[in-house]
Amino acid sequence: MTSQPEQILENNLITQLERLGYKKVTIREENNLLSNLKSQLEKHNKIQLNDNDFKQILNFINKGNVFERAKILRDRVPYTNAQGDTKTIELINQIHWCQNEFQVTQQIAMEGLHKNRYDVTILINGLPLVQVELKRRGLELKEAFNQTNRYERHSYWAGHGLFQFVQVFVISNGVNTKYYANAPLKARSFKQTFYWADKKNRLITQLAAFSELFLEPCHISKMITKYVVLNESQKLLMVLRPYQFYAVEAIVERVKTTTKFGYIWHTTGSGKTLTSFKAAQILTNLPQVHKVVFVVDRKDLDYQTTKEFNSFSKDSIDGTNNTNTLVKQLTSDNKLIVTTIQKLNIAISKTRYLNKMQTLKNERIVFIFDECHRSQFGKTHEDIKKFFEDCQMFGFTGTPIFEPNAGKNEYGKRTTKMLFGDCLHKYVITDAIRDENVLKFSVEYIQTFKKKEHILDINVEAIDEAEVMNAPIRLDNITEYIIANHNRKTHSREFTALFCVSSVPVLIEYYKLLLQKKEEGKHHLKLATIFSYSANEEDKDAVGFLDDEEFLNPNPLNVAAAPPPRYITQHSRDELENFILQYNKQFGTNFTSKDNQSYYNYYNDIAKRVKHRQIDLLVVVNMFLTGFDSKHLNTLYVDKNLRYHGLIQAYSRTNRILNEVKSQGNIVCFRNLKEATDEAITLFSNKNAKDEIIIQPYEEYVAKFNQAFIALLQIVPTVNSVNDLKSEDEELAFIQAFRELMRLKNVLTTFTEFEFADLSMSEQSFEDYKSKYLDLYDKAKSHNQKEKVSILEDIDFELELIHRDEINVAYILKLLAKLKDATPEEHEKQKKALIEIVAGDAKLRSKRELIEKFIQENLPHISDSDDLPEEFESYWNEERKEALKKLSKEESLDNEKLEEVIGKYLFTEKKPLRDDVIGLLNKRPALKERASIAVRVTNKILGFVETFISGVTG
């Protein structure tokens, strides 16, 4: 067989794409690409361009980065013809997306820093808009991802930069296929690559099946023109995931063909805001739709949401509390409006606005309600529906209201289906966890008191007696527990935490305890709190929480006969004011609860600081437990009764995907909410899928670890017996067995009660075996036995489990930033920990000396930790140049040829051939010396790449 498997994969794909309607074209290099672009633009625009016309067009489109070119792609391009007339051409038809010219080619060569060949390129109207990179079956998909990153550094920008127009990448090894939007290198993450799926969320991973659907000409063109989002605030492209695509399509089809309502059930954390906004944006272009109004709850209209909405469509959101502004927007030419349900209610109920609003009563207005489980079950919903007689309503929720979790109000028990009609698309929590779009939960139930008379902790909900649950000693013990375990749960405050409690009085007691213990020097956590001190504006039956004291009587009608609960008295407001003063002192702010706007600004400031990790622990009753997103929040402490949607919403504050360190959402319950948790998960996912969401009890993992230890002992009864492993297969068996132990230990260390004493293997023994594991890795890397290296590379990623995060130079940079900002007393401790991490990871050990040198010589002279990445990159490049010079000098090598050999090795990922290595030498050695010199120089080249390039560049 002359063709490599990768080539077969490529040829088969080309054949399939031709059958789907693409025209195959041969393009070898940029000149061919430019000639083809000219002819395709002429064909698409039905015009003839002379050389000067085309030169003007090329000059106009050859500017800016990927984001700026994405905007150019969606605009018309001007040029002046020979007669002096200003003309424009279209680069892509966005309205009739099927009416474009579709071509496919392979192996285009572009030369920038290095010459690269790209596997399969899809051209639309002559522009490369989709790039497909393939790896042979059996190779990790991430290799193809890394390859596109390497091409971005080396050549996509070369020549006229036409490959900067790529909108979507597709990567595949035949059995697994994913796609993702083109973005700046720093914004790329393998976690942001997606599988395509069908409407039932069944993954489509095989390349042939994926291509049949996703790369079908009309579909890929539609994805580019409709479902790639240009995020203005971050200046990057985003592409919708399959479930987001199907949801938007379902809503658009519903509006085009019916006047029925509907709702989307997409689990919390799966990107409902982007989905609902994209639906709103597309609907504004339908001629039958007068306006689209996106309705959120006031509490969600915070700093981040305002920024997000305006990033998708500039100035689309009015973040003020002024209803007059909303009325002006509704009666003006604005097609897309974002507002709060409170302002909308005032606009249709206050006499002073009715004259202007009357003109809208019979218009086709589409309302999209975010988090529709929360504020759509009272009078407001009915009033909006009654006022806008021809309106169409759609809701988005991660936790619909079903019969079991429906509350009662004056309208009786009502479900989401009763208010919004059919569910148009579902993407439930088990789907999201399977697809790694949200994290699993690790739920711990902490016993807070022992059996005494008739009080049993196992049945806490049935008791919930204030004298037990609010006893000072219990609150003090829980506070001590949080202080003692907070670092472990949040990875030494790398993440933040929420603490939700049962009522305002209890919150006040907890917060005083936390402040007191901080003054006593027991902790250094940055604290914040916020709570309602007046009547609750939400429908009390729609919040999804059990009736805690705060909400039992929010607005008594007869104050004289029934005094208001003490949590809305002047006393609790004074307490809040004192807490805000503490906050002001901590952060140099000037908020107060005495002014509504200042109180609202205080809320937004807390939200912003939690998201930026400036607050370690936020204590709340109900606020922030729904609709609040922060990727850096990973722990929720719970001392209140939660059920159904309230429970899932609260837990889901912790489950946003971020990085390898954040492996799960930690839930620490100081009440026995196990039954409530099981009920909620059963309701909002598949009944048999609970094990996909909840991590098993501690004891089960201990038992699994002990069984895995027995399996290890059968292979290597003692640490020293690792030395006696005779074959590669025996070494692989040891690595696989120890890998399983590392996995289990990784999970065990997330439990607060974890102690090595609970295991049949001692900590010292684990560390000894780990050393053998690392040494075996080094041994494999130093040998020239090709097969041996390839086998062990299958388990390289397991090294990450030693420290439970993706340990690479990017991670080290984060630690360096923390080190830079550390107090003098913390500096040495953090520095030691950093060096230990580097030394303990096989792939980073080669970089240890350089990192230590950077800490000693460069770090003290950097004034701002934000400058660290650039400073480190500059330092690394200088050290790399020096190391290359040193290698050339030591071995008397031709420097230019050496760079070529290294570049070829990076491109092919194949070890340099002996003849190529000998060809580097300035003086050709004697025949008998060649073999040993070639081995020595090859090892030095591989060592250079391992130290300066692997884990540093894409």
mmCIF file of C-alpha atoms in Angstrom, residues 130 183 225 229 284 386 428 524 592 607 724:
data_model
loop_
_atom_site.group_PDB
_atom_site.id
_atom_site.type_symbol
_atom_site.label_atom_id
_atom_site.label_comp_id
_atom_site.label_asym_id
_atom_site.label_seq_id
_atom_site.Cartn_x
_atom_site.Cartn_y
_atom_site.Cartn_z
ATOM 1 C CA VAL A 130 -13.503 25.958 6.472
ATOM 2 C CA ALA A 183 -10.219 32.441 17.393
ATOM 3 C CA THR A 225 -23.696 33.128 7.896
ATOM 4 C CA VAL A 229 -21.379 34.983 16.333
ATOM 5 C CA THR A 284 -35.625 40.535 13.942
ATOM 6 C CA LYS A 386 -53.568 40.228 27.646
ATOM 7 C CA VAL A 428 -30.900 17.957 29.897
ATOM 8 C CA HIS A 524 -7.960 35.701 55.666
ATOM 9 C CA THR A 592 -24.942 52.119 50.980
ATOM 10 C CA ALA A 607 -21.236 40.030 41.044
ATOM 11 C CA ASP A 724 12.720 -6.422 37.459
#
